[in-house]
Short mmCIF file of C-alpha atoms and ligand atoms in Angstrom, two decimals:
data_model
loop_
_atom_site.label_atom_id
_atom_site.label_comp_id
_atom_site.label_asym_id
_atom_site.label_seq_id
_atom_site.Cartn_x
_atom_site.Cartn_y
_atom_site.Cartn_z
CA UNK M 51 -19.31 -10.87 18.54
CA UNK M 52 -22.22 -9.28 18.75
CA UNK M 53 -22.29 -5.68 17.78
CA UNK M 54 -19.37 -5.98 15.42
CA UNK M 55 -20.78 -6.61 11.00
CA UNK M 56 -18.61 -10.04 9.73
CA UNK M 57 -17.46 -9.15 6.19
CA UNK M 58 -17.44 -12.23 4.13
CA UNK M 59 -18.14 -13.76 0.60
CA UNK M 60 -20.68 -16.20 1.46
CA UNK M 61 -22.61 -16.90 4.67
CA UNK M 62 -24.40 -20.49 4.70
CA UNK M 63 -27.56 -20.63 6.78
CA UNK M 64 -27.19 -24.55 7.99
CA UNK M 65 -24.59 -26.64 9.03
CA UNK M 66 -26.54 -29.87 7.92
CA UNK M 67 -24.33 -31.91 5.44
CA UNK M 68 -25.69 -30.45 2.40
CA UNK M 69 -24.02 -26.57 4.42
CA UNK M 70 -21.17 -28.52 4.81
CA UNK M 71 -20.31 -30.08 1.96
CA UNK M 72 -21.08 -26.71 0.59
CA UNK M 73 -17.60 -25.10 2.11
CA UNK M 74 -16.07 -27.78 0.31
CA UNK M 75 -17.33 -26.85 -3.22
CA UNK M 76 -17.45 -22.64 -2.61
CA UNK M 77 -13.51 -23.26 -1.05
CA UNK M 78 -12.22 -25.07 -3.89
CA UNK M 79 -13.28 -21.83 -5.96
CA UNK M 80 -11.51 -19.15 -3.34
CA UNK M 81 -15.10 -18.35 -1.42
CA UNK M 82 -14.60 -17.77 2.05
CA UNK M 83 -17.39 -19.17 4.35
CA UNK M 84 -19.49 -18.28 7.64
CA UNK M 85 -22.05 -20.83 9.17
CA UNK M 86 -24.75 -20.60 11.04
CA UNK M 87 -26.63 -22.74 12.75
CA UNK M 88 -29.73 -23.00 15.47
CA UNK M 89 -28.06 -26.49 17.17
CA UNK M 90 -25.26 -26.68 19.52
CA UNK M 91 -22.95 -28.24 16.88
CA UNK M 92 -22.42 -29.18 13.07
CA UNK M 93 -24.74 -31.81 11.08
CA UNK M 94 -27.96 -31.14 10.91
CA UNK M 95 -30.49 -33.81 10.93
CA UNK M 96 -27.83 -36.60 11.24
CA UNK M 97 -26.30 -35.21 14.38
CA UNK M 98 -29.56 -34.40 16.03
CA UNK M 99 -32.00 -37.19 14.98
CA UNK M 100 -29.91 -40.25 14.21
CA UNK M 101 -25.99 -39.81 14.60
CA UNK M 102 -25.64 -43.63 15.92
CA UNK M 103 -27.63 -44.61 12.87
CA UNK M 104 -26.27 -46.11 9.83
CA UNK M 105 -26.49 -44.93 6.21
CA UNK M 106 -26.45 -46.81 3.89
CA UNK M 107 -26.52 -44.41 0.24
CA UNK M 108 -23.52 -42.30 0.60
CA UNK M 109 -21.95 -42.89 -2.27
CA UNK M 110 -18.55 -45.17 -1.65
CA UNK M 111 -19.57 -45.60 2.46
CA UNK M 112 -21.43 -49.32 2.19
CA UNK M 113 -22.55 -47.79 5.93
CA UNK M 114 -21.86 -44.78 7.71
CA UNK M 115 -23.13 -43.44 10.23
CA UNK M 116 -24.57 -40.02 10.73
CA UNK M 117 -21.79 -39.03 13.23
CA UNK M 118 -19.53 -40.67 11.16
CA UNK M 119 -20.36 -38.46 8.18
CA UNK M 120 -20.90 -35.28 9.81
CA UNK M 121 -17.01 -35.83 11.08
CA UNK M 122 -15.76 -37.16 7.84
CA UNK M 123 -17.49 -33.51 6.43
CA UNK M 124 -15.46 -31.34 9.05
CA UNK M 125 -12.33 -33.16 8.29
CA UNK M 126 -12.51 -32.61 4.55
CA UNK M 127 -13.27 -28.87 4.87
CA UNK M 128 -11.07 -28.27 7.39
CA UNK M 129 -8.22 -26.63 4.62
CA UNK M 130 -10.76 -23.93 3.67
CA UNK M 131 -11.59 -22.34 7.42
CA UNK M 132 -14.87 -22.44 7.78
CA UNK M 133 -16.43 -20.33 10.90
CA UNK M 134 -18.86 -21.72 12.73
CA UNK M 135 -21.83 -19.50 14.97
CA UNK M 136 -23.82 -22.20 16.46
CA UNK M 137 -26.49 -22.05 18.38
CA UNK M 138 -28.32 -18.71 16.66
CA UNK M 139 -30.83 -18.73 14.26
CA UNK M 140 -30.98 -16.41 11.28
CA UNK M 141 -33.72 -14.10 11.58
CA UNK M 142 -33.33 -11.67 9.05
CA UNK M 143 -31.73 -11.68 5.33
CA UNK M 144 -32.11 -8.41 3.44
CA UNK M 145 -30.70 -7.00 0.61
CA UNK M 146 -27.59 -4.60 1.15
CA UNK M 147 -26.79 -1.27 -0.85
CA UNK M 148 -23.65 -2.51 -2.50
CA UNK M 149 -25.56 -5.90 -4.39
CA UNK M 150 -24.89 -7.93 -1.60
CA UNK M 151 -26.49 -8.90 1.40
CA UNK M 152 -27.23 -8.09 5.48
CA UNK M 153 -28.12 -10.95 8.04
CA UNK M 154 -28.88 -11.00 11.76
CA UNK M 155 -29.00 -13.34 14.25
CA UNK M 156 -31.55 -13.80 17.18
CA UNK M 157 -28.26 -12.63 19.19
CA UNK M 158 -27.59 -9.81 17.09
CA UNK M 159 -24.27 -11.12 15.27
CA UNK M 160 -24.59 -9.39 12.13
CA UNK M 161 -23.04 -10.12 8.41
CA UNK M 162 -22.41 -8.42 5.45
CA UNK M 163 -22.02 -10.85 2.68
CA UNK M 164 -21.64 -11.10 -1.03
CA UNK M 165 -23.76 -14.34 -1.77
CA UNK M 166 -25.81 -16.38 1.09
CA UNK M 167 -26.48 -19.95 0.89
CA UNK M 168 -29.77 -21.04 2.52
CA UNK M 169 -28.83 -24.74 3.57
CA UNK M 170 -31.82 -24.56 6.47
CA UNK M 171 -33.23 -28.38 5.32
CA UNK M 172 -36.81 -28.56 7.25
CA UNK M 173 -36.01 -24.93 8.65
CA UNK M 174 -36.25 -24.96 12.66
CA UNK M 175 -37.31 -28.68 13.31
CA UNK M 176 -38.46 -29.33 16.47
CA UNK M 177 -39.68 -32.61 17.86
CA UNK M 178 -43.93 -32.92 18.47
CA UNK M 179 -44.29 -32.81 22.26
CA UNK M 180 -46.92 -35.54 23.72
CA UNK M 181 -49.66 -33.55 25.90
CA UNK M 182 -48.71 -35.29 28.84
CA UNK M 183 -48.90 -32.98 32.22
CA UNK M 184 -45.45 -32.18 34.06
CA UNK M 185 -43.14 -33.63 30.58
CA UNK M 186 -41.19 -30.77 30.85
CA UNK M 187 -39.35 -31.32 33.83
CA UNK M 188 -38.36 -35.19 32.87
CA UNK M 189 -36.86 -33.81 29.92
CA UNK M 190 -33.32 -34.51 28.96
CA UNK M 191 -33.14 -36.84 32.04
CA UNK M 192 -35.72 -39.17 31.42
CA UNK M 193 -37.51 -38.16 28.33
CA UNK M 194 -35.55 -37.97 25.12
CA UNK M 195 -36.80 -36.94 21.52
CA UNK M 196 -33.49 -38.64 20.01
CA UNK M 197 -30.90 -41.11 20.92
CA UNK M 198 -27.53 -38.79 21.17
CA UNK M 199 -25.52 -41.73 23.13
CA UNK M 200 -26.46 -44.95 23.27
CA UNK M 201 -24.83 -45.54 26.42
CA UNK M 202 -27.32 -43.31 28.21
CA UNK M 203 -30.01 -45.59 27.63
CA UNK M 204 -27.83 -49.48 28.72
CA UNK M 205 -29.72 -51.31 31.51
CA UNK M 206 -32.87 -49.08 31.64
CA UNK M 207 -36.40 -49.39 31.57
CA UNK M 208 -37.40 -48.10 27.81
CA UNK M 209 -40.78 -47.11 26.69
CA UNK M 210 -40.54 -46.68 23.18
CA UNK M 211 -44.03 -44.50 21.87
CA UNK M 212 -44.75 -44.27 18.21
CA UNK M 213 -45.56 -46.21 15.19
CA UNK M 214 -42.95 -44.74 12.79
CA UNK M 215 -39.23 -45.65 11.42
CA UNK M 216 -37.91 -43.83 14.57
CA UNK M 217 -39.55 -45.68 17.14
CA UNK M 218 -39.00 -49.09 15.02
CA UNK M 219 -35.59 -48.69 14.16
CA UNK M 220 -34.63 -47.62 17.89
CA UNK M 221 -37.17 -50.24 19.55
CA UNK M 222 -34.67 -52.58 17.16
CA UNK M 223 -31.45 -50.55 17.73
CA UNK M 224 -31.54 -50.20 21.75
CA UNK M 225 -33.33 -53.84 22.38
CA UNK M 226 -29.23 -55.00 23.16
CA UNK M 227 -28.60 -52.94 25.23
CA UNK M 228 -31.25 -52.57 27.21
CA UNK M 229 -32.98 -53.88 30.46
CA UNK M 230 -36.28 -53.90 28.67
CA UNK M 231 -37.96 -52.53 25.29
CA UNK M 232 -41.62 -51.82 25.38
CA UNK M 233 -42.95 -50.14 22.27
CA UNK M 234 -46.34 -48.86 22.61
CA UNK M 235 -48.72 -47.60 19.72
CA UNK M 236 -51.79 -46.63 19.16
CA UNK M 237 -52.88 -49.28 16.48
CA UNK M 238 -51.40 -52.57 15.14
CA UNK M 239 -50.76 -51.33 12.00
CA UNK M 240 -47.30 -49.22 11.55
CA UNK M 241 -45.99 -46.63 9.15
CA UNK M 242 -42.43 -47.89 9.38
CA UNK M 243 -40.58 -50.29 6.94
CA UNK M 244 -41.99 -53.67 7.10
CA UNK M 245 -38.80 -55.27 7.78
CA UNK M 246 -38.77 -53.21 10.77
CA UNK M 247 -42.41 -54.02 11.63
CA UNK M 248 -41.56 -57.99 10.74
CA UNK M 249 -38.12 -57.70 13.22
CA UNK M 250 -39.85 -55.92 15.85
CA UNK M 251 -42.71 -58.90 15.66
CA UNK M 252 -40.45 -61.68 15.80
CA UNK M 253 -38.55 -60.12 18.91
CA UNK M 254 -41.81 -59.62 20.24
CA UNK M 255 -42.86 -63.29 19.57
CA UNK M 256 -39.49 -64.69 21.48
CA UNK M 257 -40.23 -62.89 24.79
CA UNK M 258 -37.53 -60.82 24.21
CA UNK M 259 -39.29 -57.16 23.78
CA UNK M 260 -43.30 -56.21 24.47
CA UNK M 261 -45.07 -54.41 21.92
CA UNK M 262 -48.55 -53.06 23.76
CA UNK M 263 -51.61 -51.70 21.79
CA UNK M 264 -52.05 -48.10 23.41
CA UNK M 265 -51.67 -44.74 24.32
CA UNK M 266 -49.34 -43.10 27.17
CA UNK M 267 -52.20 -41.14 29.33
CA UNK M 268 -49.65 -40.17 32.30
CA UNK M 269 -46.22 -40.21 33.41
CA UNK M 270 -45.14 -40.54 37.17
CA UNK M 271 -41.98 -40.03 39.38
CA UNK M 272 -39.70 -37.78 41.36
CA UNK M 273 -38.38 -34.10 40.15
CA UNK M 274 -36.61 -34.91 37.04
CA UNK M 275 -36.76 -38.88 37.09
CA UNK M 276 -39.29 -41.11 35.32
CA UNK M 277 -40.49 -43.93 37.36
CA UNK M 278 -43.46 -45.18 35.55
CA UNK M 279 -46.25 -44.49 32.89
CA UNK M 280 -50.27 -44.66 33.13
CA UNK M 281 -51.11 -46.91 29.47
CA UNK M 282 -54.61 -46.71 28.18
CA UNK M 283 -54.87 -50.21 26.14
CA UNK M 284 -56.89 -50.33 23.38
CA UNK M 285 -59.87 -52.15 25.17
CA UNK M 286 -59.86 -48.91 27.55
CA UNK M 287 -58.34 -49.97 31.12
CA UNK M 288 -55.51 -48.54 32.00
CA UNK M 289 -52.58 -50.38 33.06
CA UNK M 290 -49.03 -49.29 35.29
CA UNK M 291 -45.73 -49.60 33.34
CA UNK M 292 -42.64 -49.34 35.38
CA UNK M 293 -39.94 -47.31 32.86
CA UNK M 294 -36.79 -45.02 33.56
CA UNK M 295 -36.85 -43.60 30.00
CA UNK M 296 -39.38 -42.72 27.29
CA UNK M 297 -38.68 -41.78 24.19
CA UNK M 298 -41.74 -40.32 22.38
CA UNK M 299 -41.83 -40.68 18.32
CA UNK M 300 -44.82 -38.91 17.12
CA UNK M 301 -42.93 -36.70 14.40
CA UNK M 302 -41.35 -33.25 14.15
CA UNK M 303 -42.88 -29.95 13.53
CA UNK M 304 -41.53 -28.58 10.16
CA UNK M 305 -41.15 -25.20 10.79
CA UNK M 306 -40.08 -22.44 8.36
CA UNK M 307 -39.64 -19.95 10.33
CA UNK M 308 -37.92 -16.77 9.34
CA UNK M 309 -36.76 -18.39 5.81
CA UNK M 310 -40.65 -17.58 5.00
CA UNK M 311 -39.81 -13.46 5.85
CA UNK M 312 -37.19 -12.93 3.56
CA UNK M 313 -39.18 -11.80 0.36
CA UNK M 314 -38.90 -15.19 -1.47
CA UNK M 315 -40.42 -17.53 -3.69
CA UNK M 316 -42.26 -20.60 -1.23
CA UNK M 317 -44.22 -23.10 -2.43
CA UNK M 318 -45.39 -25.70 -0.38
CA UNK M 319 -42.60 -24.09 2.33
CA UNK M 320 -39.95 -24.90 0.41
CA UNK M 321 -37.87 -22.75 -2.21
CA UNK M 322 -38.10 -23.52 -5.63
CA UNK M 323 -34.69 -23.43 -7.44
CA UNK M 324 -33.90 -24.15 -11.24
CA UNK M 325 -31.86 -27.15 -11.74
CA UNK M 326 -28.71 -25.32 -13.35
CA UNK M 327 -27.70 -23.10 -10.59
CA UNK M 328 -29.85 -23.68 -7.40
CA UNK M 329 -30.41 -20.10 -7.50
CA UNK M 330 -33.91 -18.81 -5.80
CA UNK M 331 -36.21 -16.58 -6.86
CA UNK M 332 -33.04 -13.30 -5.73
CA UNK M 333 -30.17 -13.57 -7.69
CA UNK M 334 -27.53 -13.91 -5.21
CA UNK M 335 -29.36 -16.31 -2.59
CA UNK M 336 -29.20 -20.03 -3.53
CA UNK M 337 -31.01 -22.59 -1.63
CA UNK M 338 -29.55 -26.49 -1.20
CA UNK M 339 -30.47 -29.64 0.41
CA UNK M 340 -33.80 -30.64 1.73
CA UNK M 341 -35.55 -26.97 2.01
CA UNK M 342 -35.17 -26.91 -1.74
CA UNK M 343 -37.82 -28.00 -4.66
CA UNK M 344 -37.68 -28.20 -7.87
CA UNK M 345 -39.38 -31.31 -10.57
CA UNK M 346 -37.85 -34.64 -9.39
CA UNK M 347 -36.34 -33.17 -6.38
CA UNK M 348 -35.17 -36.38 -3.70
CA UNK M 349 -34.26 -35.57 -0.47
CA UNK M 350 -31.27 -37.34 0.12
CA UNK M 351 -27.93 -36.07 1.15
CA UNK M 352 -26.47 -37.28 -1.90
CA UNK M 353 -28.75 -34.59 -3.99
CA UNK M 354 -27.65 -32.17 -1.67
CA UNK M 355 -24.26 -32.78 -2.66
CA UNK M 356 -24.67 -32.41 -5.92
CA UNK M 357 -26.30 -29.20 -5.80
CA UNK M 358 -23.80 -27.86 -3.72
CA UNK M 359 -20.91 -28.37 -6.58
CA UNK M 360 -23.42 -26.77 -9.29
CA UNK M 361 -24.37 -24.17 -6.67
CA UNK M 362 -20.72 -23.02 -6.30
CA UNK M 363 -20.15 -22.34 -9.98
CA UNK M 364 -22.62 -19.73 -9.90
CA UNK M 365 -21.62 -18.87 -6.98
CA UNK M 366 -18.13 -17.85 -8.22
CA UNK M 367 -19.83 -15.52 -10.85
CA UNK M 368 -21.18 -12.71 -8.20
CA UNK M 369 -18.02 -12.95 -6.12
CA UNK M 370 -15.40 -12.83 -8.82
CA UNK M 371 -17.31 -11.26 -11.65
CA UNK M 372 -14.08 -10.59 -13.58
CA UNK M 373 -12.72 -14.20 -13.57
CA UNK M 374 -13.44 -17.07 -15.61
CA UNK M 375 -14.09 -20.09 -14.03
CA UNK M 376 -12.64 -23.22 -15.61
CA UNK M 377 -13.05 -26.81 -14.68
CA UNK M 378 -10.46 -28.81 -12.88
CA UNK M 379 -10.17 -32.14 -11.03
CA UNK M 380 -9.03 -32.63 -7.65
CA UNK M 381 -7.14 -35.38 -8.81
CA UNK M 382 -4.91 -33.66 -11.81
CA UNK M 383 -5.19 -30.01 -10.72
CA UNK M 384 -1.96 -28.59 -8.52
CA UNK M 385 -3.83 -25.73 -8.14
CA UNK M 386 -6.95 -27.43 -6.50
CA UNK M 387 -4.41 -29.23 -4.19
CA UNK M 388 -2.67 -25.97 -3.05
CA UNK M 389 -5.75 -25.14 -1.56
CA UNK M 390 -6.61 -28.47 -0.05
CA UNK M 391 -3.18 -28.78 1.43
CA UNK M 392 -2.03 -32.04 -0.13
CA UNK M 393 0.36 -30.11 -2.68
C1 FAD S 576 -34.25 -40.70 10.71
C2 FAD S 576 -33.72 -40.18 9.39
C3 FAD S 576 -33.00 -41.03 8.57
C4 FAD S 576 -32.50 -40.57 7.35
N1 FAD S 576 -31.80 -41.43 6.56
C5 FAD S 576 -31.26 -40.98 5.39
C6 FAD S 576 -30.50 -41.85 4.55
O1 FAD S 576 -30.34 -43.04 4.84
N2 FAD S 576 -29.97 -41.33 3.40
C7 FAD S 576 -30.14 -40.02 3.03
O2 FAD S 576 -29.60 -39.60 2.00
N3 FAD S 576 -30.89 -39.19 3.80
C8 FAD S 576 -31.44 -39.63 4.95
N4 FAD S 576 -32.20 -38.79 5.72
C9 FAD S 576 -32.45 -37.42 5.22
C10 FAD S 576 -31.21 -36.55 5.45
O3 FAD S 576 -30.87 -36.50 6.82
C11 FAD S 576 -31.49 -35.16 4.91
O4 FAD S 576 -31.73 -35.25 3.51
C12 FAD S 576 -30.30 -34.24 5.17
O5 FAD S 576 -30.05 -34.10 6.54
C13 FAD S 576 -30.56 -32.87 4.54
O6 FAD S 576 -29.43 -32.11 4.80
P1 FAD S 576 -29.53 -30.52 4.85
O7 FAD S 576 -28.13 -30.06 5.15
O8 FAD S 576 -30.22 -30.03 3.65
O9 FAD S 576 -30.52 -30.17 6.06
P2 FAD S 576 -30.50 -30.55 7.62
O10 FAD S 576 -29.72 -31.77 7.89
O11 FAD S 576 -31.93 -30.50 8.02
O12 FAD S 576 -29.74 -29.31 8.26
C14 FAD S 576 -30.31 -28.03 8.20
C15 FAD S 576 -29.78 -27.20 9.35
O13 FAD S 576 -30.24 -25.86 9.19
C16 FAD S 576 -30.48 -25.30 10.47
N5 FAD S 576 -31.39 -24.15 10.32
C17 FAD S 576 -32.62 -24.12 9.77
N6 FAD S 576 -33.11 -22.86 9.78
C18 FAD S 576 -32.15 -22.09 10.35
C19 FAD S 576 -32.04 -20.68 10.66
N7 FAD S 576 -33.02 -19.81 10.35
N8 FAD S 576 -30.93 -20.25 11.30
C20 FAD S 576 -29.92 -21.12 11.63
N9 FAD S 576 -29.97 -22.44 11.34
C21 FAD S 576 -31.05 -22.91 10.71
C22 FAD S 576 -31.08 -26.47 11.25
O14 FAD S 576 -30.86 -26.30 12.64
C23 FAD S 576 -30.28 -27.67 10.70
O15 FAD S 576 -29.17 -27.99 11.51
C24 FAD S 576 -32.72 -39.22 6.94
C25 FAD S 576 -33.45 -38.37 7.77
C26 FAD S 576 -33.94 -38.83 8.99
C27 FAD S 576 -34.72 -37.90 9.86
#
């Protein structure tokens, strides 16, 4: 579609869960909605970093997983149309001639909107690469930043590296179904929950996982499959580990990017938003979810949520400027149902 300007009410930047959930809130009120998003599908942080995890503070899901409640999202906005453009990144938002407002993509889709939601949560995330010579080409085949299937990793060889609640909670997560689990880390102290630490131990003490004081100096194979890694142990020999798979934790870069070009308030790379609209510092452009600050702010999904509902109601105000907006349940309003099919 490049080439040709989208005309729309509202473009979210983000299809995380707080952009989701967003559709939901701006639909109910009549506001059409465009997505966009850098990844090659829907969810944000909980399809990309942990969709086979479980959740366990979504309100009314005693667990859920992130796949789980990235689908449950695209079910329940499914009456209100959303349009998805995946897989571009929004690299310009400037103000348009008529109040509203122009974006472009990094493949030149361009929209003309009348609000924009920025929904970006740690903006373009990428996972910190280990400086270990020729990782590139084991990449997606035998080096993974994330677990997207499970199944990919039965029966192999896994060197787990990192002393965080990733590496813990997959070292704990993937010990069933794998060959072998051997978590290496730089120090015997961890950053992780200490129920994860204390699990991890005690699996450790039965035989039934290794946990090795170190640092990954090399990795070794053919083309584009892992054979083995070069350890440097804490007392400074280096030993030979035999592993089809590695899965390096050592964080992701937070990275703005082009949110920090578009003329607004940052501080501390986030946007600060008042509590009554989660409106930033241009009237017009509301930010949501995790790339949002404000006194008390939580990242959680459930905050997003929230601010997604409030967001909408000022939202409603720029696009229909001559209607008044009144309150209504889902449950008691015919008119809310209409537009969510059930009526
Ligand atoms: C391992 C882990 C476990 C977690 N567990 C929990 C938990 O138990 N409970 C809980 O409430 N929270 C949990 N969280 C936090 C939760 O995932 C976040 O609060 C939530 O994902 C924030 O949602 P969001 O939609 O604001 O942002 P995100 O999920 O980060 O989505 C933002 C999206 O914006 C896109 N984007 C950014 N910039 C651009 C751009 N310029 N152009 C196009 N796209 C862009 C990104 O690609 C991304 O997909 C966890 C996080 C992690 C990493």
């Amino acid at each position: 579609m490049a080439g040709d300007v989208i005309k729309t009410d509202a473009v979210i930047i983000g299809a995380g869960p707080v952009g989701l959930f967003a559709v939901f809130e701006l639909g109910l009120l009549d506001i059409k909605t465009h997505l966009i998003d850098i990844l090659d599908k829907p969810g944000g942080q909980c399809a990309e970093l942990y969709p086979e995890k479980p959740i366990y503070d979504i309100p009314a899901f005693p667990i859920i997983t992130g796949q789980d409640l990235t689908e449950g999202l695209l079910v329940q906005i499914k009456p209100f149309d959303p349009v998805f453009h995946l897989q571009q990144r929004v690299d310009e938002l400037k103000p348009g001639s008529d109040g509203g407002f122009h974006l472009t993509t990094d493949i030149g889709t361009r929209f003309e909107t009348k609000i924009v939601i920025i929904a970006a949560g740690g903006g373009s995330f990428t996972p910190k690469r280990p400086p270990l010579s020729g990782i590139e080409q084991v990449e997606g085949t035998s080096v993974f930043y994330s677990v997207r299937r499970i199944e990919d990793f039965k029966d192999k060889n896994i060197l787990i590296a990192g002393g965080g609640d990733s590496a813990l909670d997959w070292a704990l997560n993937l010990h069933p179904v794998a060959k072998r689990i051997t978590l290496v880390h730089r120090r015997e102290e961890f950053r992780a929950a200490p129920d994860s630490v204390n699990k991890m131990r005690a699996l450790a003490d039965a035989g039934e996982l290794d946990f090795v004081i170190g640092q990954v100096m090399e990795l070794h194979g053919e083309g584009d499959r892992l054979e083995a890694a070069s350890i440097r142990l804490k007392e400074g020999e280096m030993t030979r580990l035999e592993c089809d798979r590695l899965l390096p934790f050592f964080g992701l870069t937070m990275k703005l990017g082009p949110v920090a070009d578009w003329g607004l308030n940052l501080e501390r790379n986030h946007i600060p938003v008042d509590t009554e609209k989660f409106e930033t510092s241009t009237k017009g452009i509301f930010a949501i979810g995790d790339i949002n600050t404000y006194p008390g702010k939580l990242k959680l999904i459930l905050s997003g949520f929230h601010e997604a509902a409030l967001m909408a109601r000022q939202a409603h105000r720029y696009v229909y400027p001559d209607t008044k907006l009144v309150f209504q349940h889902t449950t008691s309003s015919s008119s809310l149902q209409r537009k969510l099919g059930v009526k």
